[in-house]
Amino acid sequence: MNYYSTNKKTSAVSLQEAVVKGLAADKGLFMPATVETLPQEFYDSIDTLSFQETAFRVAEAFFGEDVPADVLRQIVCDTLNFDVPLVRVTEDVYSLELFHGPTLAFKDVGARFMARLLGYFIRKERHGQVDVLVATSGDTGSAVANGFLGVEGIRVHVLYPQGKVSEIQEKQFTTLGRNITAIEVDGTFDDCQALVKAAFMDEELNRHLSLTSANSINVARFLPQAFYYFYAYAQLKRIGKAQNVVVCVPSGNFGNITAGLFAKKMGLPVKRFIAANNRNDIFYRYLQTGTYTPRPSIATIANAMDVGDPSNFARIIDLYGNSHAAITADISGATYTDEQIRETVAQTWRTSGYLLDPHGACGYRALSESLQPGETGIFLETAHPAKFLETVEGIVGERVEVPAKLQAFMKGEKRSLPMHKDFASFKRYLLSL
């Protein structure tokens, strides 16, 4: 399948080129030329399929023309070696727990898939060294770094905003070493993302290095996130609750909800989506006004959503033909302050015994406030609460158990490279590799 740019000022490319390049030459994001509607028999029998088998059927629709079936199946099975359970919180509200992977965050799915797909292409073409650039506001860095750790022929450079990620998140990508370098930028996530995009557009850098991105701007990172929307529906179907399904997604850079929208385009029976924001409410304002006005991000306790110019907005616009009416027909929005997030974590813990992380709290609250009679709601619990230990313990007033996986990361020694947010500094670093 070919992949075209959202800016439509350059020729379409193969899957391999889209994955290796990350960003199109005209600065647009790659989109699949077609979005295949999966057959009804798939949906009729989806509740009998395993997570891996469900994901393989979805993966075939995007990658099957370019990757042999046995290779693709192996990539899917290697990626999804953990569960994504649907957990009941209230009568009609369920949490899709996406934190059972190696770094306890939803990005394990996309990052692990991309690492394996990129590794396949590198081996296939006997490609030289590839440098992966990734900006993170929290969980992307850890998922990508651990997904690519030790992969031959790939160096990973994780850019993150100094002092704006949790200690546990930071330890997950600054303690690894080997082929992973953590770059601590004196700025915001948006500054980090701007540095990555500028590097892709710099002719001199691209003559010297083979650069790609592992942010959700890369098709191999964001498309696999569609897998768990199908699996969530399958789990609802098993318990007879798969009618009038509403899905609420805590949203920052909008790769996660975009993957869900692709799932809907493929025929997944989702009635509507809700995009839950923290105070960085750029998309919420777009839904209300029809005008997209990016602005500098604001630091919040739901830090992975602290994005002032979501990259994947371009994909949503493209997917819906630039129609505000079509977008608002499928997606509504909500926005919450830190105080409201704390209130939601505390109240949910008291009333149901379910512990939310700050991002999941936005999703749970938005869903609870808008769910209509006869609807079944799913919100995405995108990271384990212990990744925000100080914040969550301060809210609930109790000690939160830290999983063994996180404890192991915390024992490591932080190693990072300080970096100014100006592009000249970043470019000098890359040219020195």
CSV table of C-alpha atoms in Angstrom, one decimal:
chain,number,residue,atom,x,y,z
A,1,MET,CA,0.0,0.0,0.0
A,2,ASN,CA,1.1,3.5,-0.7
A,3,TYR,CA,1.2,6.3,1.9
A,4,TYR,CA,0.6,9.9,1.0
A,5,SER,CA,1.3,13.2,2.9
A,6,THR,CA,-1.4,15.2,4.6
A,7,ASN,CA,0.1,18.2,2.9
A,8,LYS,CA,-0.3,16.5,-0.5
A,9,LYS,CA,2.8,18.3,-2.0
A,10,THR,CA,4.9,15.3,-2.6
A,11,SER,CA,4.5,11.9,-4.2
A,12,ALA,CA,3.1,8.9,-2.3
A,13,VAL,CA,5.7,6.4,-0.9
A,14,SER,CA,5.9,2.8,0.1
A,15,LEU,CA,5.3,1.6,3.7
A,16,GLN,CA,9.0,1.0,4.1
A,17,GLU,CA,9.9,4.6,3.0
A,18,ALA,CA,7.1,6.0,5.2
A,19,VAL,CA,8.4,4.1,8.3
A,20,VAL,CA,12.1,4.8,7.7
A,21,LYS,CA,11.5,8.5,6.9
A,22,GLY,CA,8.8,9.2,9.5
A,23,LEU,CA,7.9,12.6,8.1
A,24,ALA,CA,7.0,13.4,4.5
A,25,ALA,CA,9.3,15.7,2.5
A,26,ASP,CA,6.7,18.4,2.5
A,27,LYS,CA,6.5,18.3,6.3
A,28,GLY,CA,3.2,16.4,6.2
A,29,LEU,CA,2.3,13.2,8.1
A,30,PHE,CA,1.9,10.0,6.2
A,31,MET,CA,-1.6,8.5,5.7
A,32,PRO,CA,-2.5,5.1,4.2
A,33,ALA,CA,-3.9,5.5,0.7
A,34,THR,CA,-6.9,3.4,1.6
A,35,VAL,CA,-8.7,2.4,4.9
A,36,GLU,CA,-10.1,-1.1,4.4
A,37,THR,CA,-13.4,-1.9,5.9
A,38,LEU,CA,-13.1,-5.3,7.6
A,39,PRO,CA,-15.7,-7.9,6.7
A,40,GLN,CA,-18.8,-8.5,8.9
A,41,GLU,CA,-17.7,-12.0,9.6
A,42,PHE,CA,-14.7,-10.6,11.5
A,43,TYR,CA,-17.0,-8.6,13.8
A,44,ASP,CA,-19.4,-11.5,14.1
A,45,SER,CA,-16.6,-13.8,15.5
A,46,ILE,CA,-14.3,-11.2,17.1
A,47,ASP,CA,-15.3,-12.3,20.6
A,48,THR,CA,-13.8,-15.8,19.9
A,49,LEU,CA,-10.4,-14.4,18.8
A,50,SER,CA,-7.3,-13.8,20.9
A,51,PHE,CA,-5.8,-10.3,21.2
A,52,GLN,CA,-3.0,-11.4,18.9
A,53,GLU,CA,-5.3,-12.9,16.3
A,54,THR,CA,-7.5,-9.8,16.3
A,55,ALA,CA,-4.5,-7.6,16.0
A,56,PHE,CA,-3.1,-9.6,13.1
A,57,ARG,CA,-6.3,-9.3,11.2
A,58,VAL,CA,-6.2,-5.5,11.6
A,59,ALA,CA,-2.4,-5.3,10.9
A,60,GLU,CA,-3.0,-7.2,7.6
A,61,ALA,CA,-5.3,-4.4,6.4
A,62,PHE,CA,-2.5,-1.8,6.7
A,63,PHE,CA,0.8,-3.7,6.3
A,64,GLY,CA,-0.2,-7.0,4.6
A,65,GLU,CA,0.7,-6.0,1.1
A,66,ASP,CA,4.3,-5.0,2.2
A,67,VAL,CA,5.2,-7.5,4.9
A,68,PRO,CA,5.0,-11.3,4.5
A,69,ALA,CA,2.2,-12.9,6.6
A,70,ASP,CA,4.5,-15.0,8.7
A,71,VAL,CA,6.7,-12.0,9.5
A,72,LEU,CA,3.8,-9.8,10.3
A,73,ARG,CA,2.2,-12.4,12.5
A,74,GLN,CA,5.5,-12.8,14.4
A,75,ILE,CA,5.8,-9.0,14.8
A,76,VAL,CA,2.3,-8.8,16.2
A,77,CYS,CA,2.8,-11.8,18.6
A,78,ASP,CA,6.2,-10.4,19.8
A,79,THR,CA,4.6,-7.0,20.3
A,80,LEU,CA,1.6,-8.1,22.2
A,81,ASN,CA,3.0,-10.5,24.8
A,82,PHE,CA,0.9,-8.9,27.5
A,83,ASP,CA,-2.8,-8.5,28.2
A,84,VAL,CA,-5.0,-5.4,27.7
A,85,PRO,CA,-7.9,-6.2,30.1
A,86,LEU,CA,-11.3,-4.4,30.2
A,87,VAL,CA,-12.1,-3.8,33.9
A,88,ARG,CA,-15.5,-2.7,35.2
A,89,VAL,CA,-15.5,0.5,37.2
A,90,THR,CA,-19.2,1.3,37.4
A,91,GLU,CA,-22.4,-0.3,36.0
A,92,ASP,CA,-21.8,1.0,32.4
A,93,VAL,CA,-18.2,2.3,32.5
A,94,TYR,CA,-15.2,0.2,31.9
A,95,SER,CA,-11.5,0.9,32.0
A,96,LEU,CA,-9.3,-0.4,29.2
A,97,GLU,CA,-6.1,-1.0,31.1
A,98,LEU,CA,-3.2,-0.3,28.7
A,99,PHE,CA,-0.5,-0.4,31.4
A,100,HIS,CA,0.4,-4.1,31.5
A,101,GLY,CA,3.3,-3.9,29.1
A,102,PRO,CA,7.1,-3.6,29.9
A,103,THR,CA,7.0,0.2,30.7
A,104,LEU,CA,3.4,0.2,32.0
A,105,ALA,CA,1.9,2.6,29.4
A,106,PHE,CA,-0.2,2.3,26.3
A,107,LYS,CA,2.7,3.3,24.1
A,108,ASP,CA,4.3,-0.1,24.6
A,109,VAL,CA,2.0,-1.3,21.8
A,110,GLY,CA,3.0,1.1,19.1
A,111,ALA,CA,6.6,1.4,20.1
A,112,ARG,CA,7.3,-2.3,20.2
A,113,PHE,CA,5.5,-2.8,16.9
A,114,MET,CA,7.5,-0.1,15.2
A,115,ALA,CA,10.8,-1.3,16.6
A,116,ARG,CA,10.2,-4.7,15.2
A,117,LEU,CA,8.9,-3.5,11.8
A,118,LEU,CA,11.8,-1.0,11.4
A,119,GLY,CA,14.2,-3.8,12.4
A,120,TYR,CA,12.7,-6.0,9.7
A,121,PHE,CA,13.1,-3.3,7.0
A,122,ILE,CA,16.7,-2.6,8.1
A,123,ARG,CA,17.6,-6.3,7.8
A,124,LYS,CA,15.8,-6.7,4.6
A,125,GLU,CA,17.6,-3.9,2.8
A,126,ARG,CA,20.9,-4.3,4.8
A,127,HIS,CA,20.4,-0.7,5.7
A,128,GLY,CA,23.1,1.1,7.5
A,129,GLN,CA,22.8,2.9,10.8
A,130,VAL,CA,19.3,4.5,11.5
A,131,ASP,CA,18.9,7.2,14.0
A,132,VAL,CA,15.5,7.4,15.7
A,133,LEU,CA,14.5,10.8,17.1
A,134,VAL,CA,11.6,10.9,19.6
A,135,ALA,CA,10.2,13.8,21.6
A,136,THR,CA,8.4,12.8,24.8
A,137,SER,CA,6.1,14.5,27.4
A,138,GLY,CA,6.3,11.3,29.5
A,139,ASP,CA,5.5,7.8,28.4
A,140,THR,CA,6.6,7.9,24.7
A,141,GLY,CA,10.2,8.1,25.7
A,142,SER,CA,10.2,5.0,28.0
A,143,ALA,CA,8.1,2.9,25.6
A,144,VAL,CA,10.3,3.8,22.6
A,145,ALA,CA,13.6,3.4,24.4
A,146,ASN,CA,12.7,0.0,25.8
A,147,GLY,CA,11.1,-1.1,22.5
A,148,PHE,CA,14.3,-0.4,20.6
A,149,LEU,CA,16.8,-1.3,23.3
A,150,GLY,CA,19.5,-3.5,21.8
A,151,VAL,CA,18.0,-3.5,18.3
A,152,GLU,CA,21.0,-3.8,15.9
A,153,GLY,CA,21.5,-0.9,13.5
A,154,ILE,CA,19.3,1.6,15.4
A,155,ARG,CA,20.3,4.4,17.7
A,156,VAL,CA,17.6,6.2,19.7
A,157,HIS,CA,17.7,9.8,20.9
A,158,VAL,CA,14.9,10.7,23.4
A,159,LEU,CA,14.3,14.4,23.8
A,160,TYR,CA,12.4,15.4,26.9
A,161,PRO,CA,11.6,18.7,28.7
A,162,GLN,CA,13.7,19.3,31.8
A,163,GLY,CA,11.7,19.0,35.0
A,164,LYS,CA,8.4,18.3,33.2
A,165,VAL,CA,8.2,14.5,33.4
A,166,SER,CA,7.8,12.4,36.5
A,167,GLU,CA,10.8,10.8,38.2
A,168,ILE,CA,9.7,7.3,37.3
A,169,GLN,CA,9.1,8.2,33.7
A,170,GLU,CA,12.5,9.8,33.5
A,171,LYS,CA,14.3,6.8,35.0
A,172,GLN,CA,12.7,4.5,32.4
A,173,PHE,CA,14.6,6.1,29.5
A,174,THR,CA,17.6,7.7,31.2
A,175,THR,CA,19.0,4.6,32.8
A,176,LEU,CA,19.2,2.2,29.8
A,177,GLY,CA,22.4,3.2,28.0
A,178,ARG,CA,23.5,1.0,25.1
A,179,ASN,CA,21.9,2.4,22.0
A,180,ILE,CA,19.6,4.9,23.9
A,181,THR,CA,20.6,8.5,24.5
A,182,ALA,CA,18.4,10.8,26.7
A,183,ILE,CA,18.5,14.5,25.8
A,184,GLU,CA,17.3,16.8,28.5
A,185,VAL,CA,16.0,20.0,26.8
A,186,ASP,CA,15.7,23.3,28.5
A,187,GLY,CA,12.1,23.9,27.3
A,188,THR,CA,8.7,22.3,26.8
A,189,PHE,CA,7.5,19.2,25.0
A,190,ASP,CA,6.5,21.4,22.1
A,191,ASP,CA,10.2,22.7,21.9
A,192,CYS,CA,11.3,19.0,21.8
A,193,GLN,CA,8.9,18.2,19.1
A,194,ALA,CA,9.9,21.2,17.1
A,195,LEU,CA,13.6,20.1,17.3
A,196,VAL,CA,12.7,16.7,15.9
A,197,LYS,CA,10.7,18.1,13.1
A,198,ALA,CA,13.4,20.6,12.2
A,199,ALA,CA,16.0,17.8,12.1
A,200,PHE,CA,13.9,15.9,9.5
A,201,MET,CA,13.7,19.0,7.3
A,202,ASP,CA,17.4,19.8,7.5
A,203,GLU,CA,19.2,18.9,4.2
A,204,GLU,CA,22.7,18.7,5.7
A,205,LEU,CA,21.6,16.3,8.5
A,206,ASN,CA,19.7,14.1,6.1
A,207,ARG,CA,22.8,13.8,3.9
A,208,HIS,CA,24.9,12.6,6.9
A,209,LEU,CA,22.3,10.5,8.7
A,210,SER,CA,19.3,8.3,8.1
A,211,LEU,CA,16.8,9.8,10.4
A,212,THR,CA,13.3,8.6,11.4
A,213,SER,CA,10.8,9.4,14.2
A,214,ALA,CA,9.2,7.1,16.8
A,215,ASN,CA,6.6,9.7,17.8
A,216,SER,CA,3.0,9.1,16.8
A,217,ILE,CA,3.8,11.0,13.6
A,218,ASN,CA,5.3,7.7,12.4
A,219,VAL,CA,2.6,5.4,10.8
A,220,ALA,CA,4.2,2.4,12.4
A,221,ARG,CA,3.8,3.9,15.8
A,222,PHE,CA,0.2,5.2,15.7
A,223,LEU,CA,-1.6,2.7,13.4
A,224,PRO,CA,-0.9,-0.4,15.7
A,225,GLN,CA,-2.7,1.5,18.5
A,226,ALA,CA,-5.9,0.6,16.7
A,227,PHE,CA,-5.4,-3.0,17.8
A,228,TYR,CA,-6.7,-2.5,21.3
A,229,TYR,CA,-9.9,-0.7,20.3
A,230,PHE,CA,-10.9,-3.9,18.5
A,231,TYR,CA,-10.0,-6.0,21.5
A,232,ALA,CA,-11.9,-3.8,23.8
A,233,TYR,CA,-15.0,-4.3,21.7
A,234,ALA,CA,-14.4,-8.0,21.6
A,235,GLN,CA,-14.3,-8.1,25.4
A,236,LEU,CA,-17.6,-6.1,25.6
A,237,LYS,CA,-19.2,-8.5,23.2
A,238,ARG,CA,-18.2,-11.5,25.4
A,239,ILE,CA,-20.3,-10.0,28.2
A,240,GLY,CA,-23.2,-8.8,26.1
A,241,LYS,CA,-22.4,-5.1,26.4
A,242,ALA,CA,-21.3,-4.2,22.9
A,243,GLN,CA,-24.2,-2.0,21.9
A,244,ASN,CA,-24.0,1.8,21.7
A,245,VAL,CA,-20.3,1.9,22.6
A,246,VAL,CA,-18.7,5.2,23.6
A,247,VAL,CA,-15.0,5.5,23.8
A,248,CYS,CA,-13.2,8.3,25.7
A,249,VAL,CA,-9.5,8.9,25.1
A,250,PRO,CA,-7.2,11.1,27.2
A,251,SER,CA,-5.6,13.1,24.5
A,252,GLY,CA,-2.3,15.0,24.1
A,253,ASN,CA,-0.6,14.6,20.7
A,254,PHE,CA,-3.8,12.8,19.4
A,255,GLY,CA,-2.1,9.7,18.0
A,256,ASN,CA,-4.1,7.5,20.3
A,257,ILE,CA,-7.6,8.8,19.4
A,258,THR,CA,-6.6,9.0,15.7
A,259,ALA,CA,-5.9,5.3,15.8
A,260,GLY,CA,-9.4,4.8,17.3
A,261,LEU,CA,-10.9,6.9,14.5
A,262,PHE,CA,-9.2,4.7,12.0
A,263,ALA,CA,-10.7,1.7,13.7
A,264,LYS,CA,-14.2,3.3,13.4
A,265,LYS,CA,-13.5,3.9,9.6
A,266,MET,CA,-12.7,0.2,9.4
A,267,GLY,CA,-16.1,-0.6,10.6
A,268,LEU,CA,-15.6,-1.0,14.4
A,269,PRO,CA,-19.0,-0.3,15.9
A,270,VAL,CA,-18.2,2.7,18.1
A,271,LYS,CA,-21.1,5.1,18.4
A,272,ARG,CA,-18.9,8.1,19.2
A,273,PHE,CA,-15.6,9.2,20.7
A,274,ILE,CA,-14.7,11.7,23.4
A,275,ALA,CA,-11.4,13.5,23.5
A,276,ALA,CA,-10.5,14.3,27.1
A,277,ASN,CA,-8.0,17.2,27.6
A,278,ASN,CA,-6.3,18.7,30.6
A,279,ARG,CA,-5.9,22.5,30.5
A,280,ASN,CA,-4.2,22.2,27.1
A,281,ASP,CA,-7.6,22.4,25.4
A,282,ILE,CA,-6.6,23.3,21.8
A,283,PHE,CA,-8.7,20.5,20.2
A,284,TYR,CA,-11.6,21.2,22.6
A,285,ARG,CA,-11.6,24.8,21.4
A,286,TYR,CA,-11.5,23.7,17.8
A,287,LEU,CA,-14.6,21.5,18.3
A,288,GLN,CA,-16.4,24.5,19.8
A,289,THR,CA,-15.3,27.1,17.2
A,290,GLY,CA,-14.1,25.4,14.1
A,291,THR,CA,-10.8,27.3,14.5
A,292,TYR,CA,-7.5,25.6,15.3
A,293,THR,CA,-5.3,27.9,17.3
A,294,PRO,CA,-2.1,26.2,18.7
A,295,ARG,CA,-0.4,27.9,21.7
A,296,PRO,CA,2.4,27.1,24.1
A,297,SER,CA,1.6,24.1,26.3
A,298,ILE,CA,0.7,24.5,30.0
A,299,ALA,CA,2.3,22.2,32.6
A,300,THR,CA,-0.3,20.0,34.4
A,301,ILE,CA,-0.3,16.9,36.6
A,302,ALA,CA,-1.4,15.0,33.5
A,303,ASN,CA,1.9,15.8,31.9
A,304,ALA,CA,1.8,13.4,29.0
A,305,MET,CA,-1.1,15.5,27.6
A,306,ASP,CA,0.8,18.8,27.9
A,307,VAL,CA,0.8,19.5,24.2
A,308,GLY,CA,0.0,22.9,22.7
A,309,ASP,CA,0.1,21.9,19.0
A,310,PRO,CA,-1.0,18.3,18.6
A,311,SER,CA,0.8,16.8,15.5
A,312,ASN,CA,-2.0,14.3,14.7
A,313,PHE,CA,-4.6,17.0,14.3
A,314,ALA,CA,-3.5,17.0,10.7
A,315,ARG,CA,-4.5,13.4,10.3
A,316,ILE,CA,-7.9,13.9,11.9
A,317,ILE,CA,-8.5,16.8,9.5
A,318,ASP,CA,-7.4,14.7,6.5
A,319,LEU,CA,-9.5,11.7,7.6
A,320,TYR,CA,-12.6,13.8,7.8
A,321,GLY,CA,-12.0,15.8,4.6
A,322,ASN,CA,-11.5,19.0,6.5
A,323,SER,CA,-15.1,18.9,7.6
A,324,HIS,CA,-15.7,20.4,11.1
A,325,ALA,CA,-19.3,19.1,10.9
A,326,ALA,CA,-18.1,15.5,10.2
A,327,ILE,CA,-15.5,15.7,13.0
A,328,THR,CA,-18.0,17.0,15.6
A,329,ALA,CA,-20.5,14.3,14.6
A,330,ASP,CA,-18.0,11.6,15.7
A,331,ILE,CA,-16.0,13.4,18.4
A,332,SER,CA,-16.9,15.5,21.4
A,333,GLY,CA,-14.5,17.1,23.9
A,334,ALA,CA,-13.9,17.9,27.5
A,335,THR,CA,-11.3,19.8,29.4
A,336,TYR,CA,-10.3,19.7,33.1
A,337,THR,CA,-8.1,21.6,35.5
A,338,ASP,CA,-5.6,20.0,37.9
A,339,GLU,CA,-8.1,20.5,40.7
A,340,GLN,CA,-10.8,18.6,38.8
A,341,ILE,CA,-8.4,15.8,38.0
A,342,ARG,CA,-7.4,15.5,41.7
A,343,GLU,CA,-11.1,15.5,42.7
A,344,THR,CA,-11.9,12.7,40.2
A,345,VAL,CA,-9.0,10.5,41.3
A,346,ALA,CA,-10.0,10.9,45.0
A,347,GLN,CA,-13.7,10.4,44.5
A,348,THR,CA,-13.3,7.4,42.2
A,349,TRP,CA,-11.0,5.8,44.7
A,350,ARG,CA,-13.4,6.4,47.6
A,351,THR,CA,-16.6,5.2,45.8
A,352,SER,CA,-15.4,2.3,43.6
A,353,GLY,CA,-11.9,1.4,44.9
A,354,TYR,CA,-10.5,2.0,41.4
A,355,LEU,CA,-7.3,3.9,41.3
A,356,LEU,CA,-6.9,6.2,38.3
A,357,ASP,CA,-3.8,7.9,37.0
A,358,PRO,CA,-4.2,11.6,36.2
A,359,HIS,CA,-4.7,11.0,32.5
A,360,GLY,CA,-7.2,8.2,33.0
A,361,ALA,CA,-9.0,10.5,35.4
A,362,CYS,CA,-9.7,12.9,32.6
A,363,GLY,CA,-11.1,10.1,30.5
A,364,TYR,CA,-13.2,8.6,33.3
A,365,ARG,CA,-14.7,12.0,34.2
A,366,ALA,CA,-15.5,13.0,30.6
A,367,LEU,CA,-17.2,9.7,30.0
A,368,SER,CA,-19.1,9.7,33.3
A,369,GLU,CA,-20.4,13.2,32.6
A,370,SER,CA,-21.6,12.6,29.1
A,371,LEU,CA,-22.7,8.9,29.0
A,372,GLN,CA,-26.4,8.6,28.0
A,373,PRO,CA,-28.9,5.9,29.1
A,374,GLY,CA,-28.4,2.7,27.0
A,375,GLU,CA,-24.7,3.5,26.2
A,376,THR,CA,-21.7,1.5,27.4
A,377,GLY,CA,-18.6,3.5,28.0
A,378,ILE,CA,-14.9,2.6,27.7
A,379,PHE,CA,-12.2,5.0,28.9
A,380,LEU,CA,-8.5,4.4,28.2
A,381,GLU,CA,-6.4,4.0,31.3
A,382,THR,CA,-3.2,4.9,29.6
A,383,ALA,CA,-0.5,4.4,32.3
A,384,HIS,CA,-0.2,2.8,35.7
A,385,PRO,CA,-0.9,5.2,38.5
A,386,ALA,CA,2.4,4.4,40.2
A,387,LYS,CA,4.2,6.2,37.3
A,388,PHE,CA,2.8,9.4,38.9
A,389,LEU,CA,3.5,8.1,42.4
A,390,GLU,CA,3.9,11.4,44.3
A,391,THR,CA,0.9,13.0,42.7
A,392,VAL,CA,-1.4,10.0,43.2
A,393,GLU,CA,-0.3,9.3,46.8
A,394,GLY,CA,-0.8,12.9,47.6
A,395,ILE,CA,-4.4,12.8,46.3
A,396,VAL,CA,-5.6,9.5,47.9
A,397,GLY,CA,-3.6,9.9,51.1
A,398,GLU,CA,-2.4,6.3,50.9
A,399,ARG,CA,0.7,4.4,49.9
A,400,VAL,CA,0.5,3.2,46.3
A,401,GLU,CA,2.1,-0.2,45.5
A,402,VAL,CA,4.9,0.2,42.9
A,403,PRO,CA,5.0,-2.7,40.5
A,404,ALA,CA,8.3,-4.7,40.4
A,405,LYS,CA,9.0,-3.5,36.8
A,406,LEU,CA,9.0,0.2,37.9
A,407,GLN,CA,11.1,-0.6,41.0
A,408,ALA,CA,13.7,-2.1,38.8
A,409,PHE,CA,13.9,1.1,36.7
A,410,MET,CA,14.2,3.3,39.8
A,411,LYS,CA,17.3,1.5,40.9
A,412,GLY,CA,19.2,2.6,37.7
A,413,GLU,CA,21.4,5.7,37.4
A,414,LYS,CA,20.1,8.6,35.4
A,415,ARG,CA,22.3,9.6,32.5
A,416,SER,CA,21.2,12.5,30.3
A,417,LEU,CA,22.7,15.0,27.9
A,418,PRO,CA,21.7,18.6,28.7
A,419,MET,CA,20.6,20.6,25.6
A,420,HIS,CA,19.4,24.1,24.8
A,421,LYS,CA,16.1,24.3,22.9
A,422,ASP,CA,17.7,26.1,19.9
A,423,PHE,CA,18.1,24.0,16.8
A,424,ALA,CA,21.7,24.9,16.3
A,425,SER,CA,22.7,23.0,19.5
A,426,PHE,CA,20.7,19.9,18.5
A,427,LYS,CA,22.1,19.9,15.0
A,428,ARG,CA,25.7,20.1,16.3
A,429,TYR,CA,25.0,17.1,18.5
A,430,LEU,CA,23.6,15.1,15.6
A,431,LEU,CA,26.5,16.0,13.2
A,432,SER,CA,28.9,14.8,15.9
A,433,LEU,CA,27.6,11.3,15.9
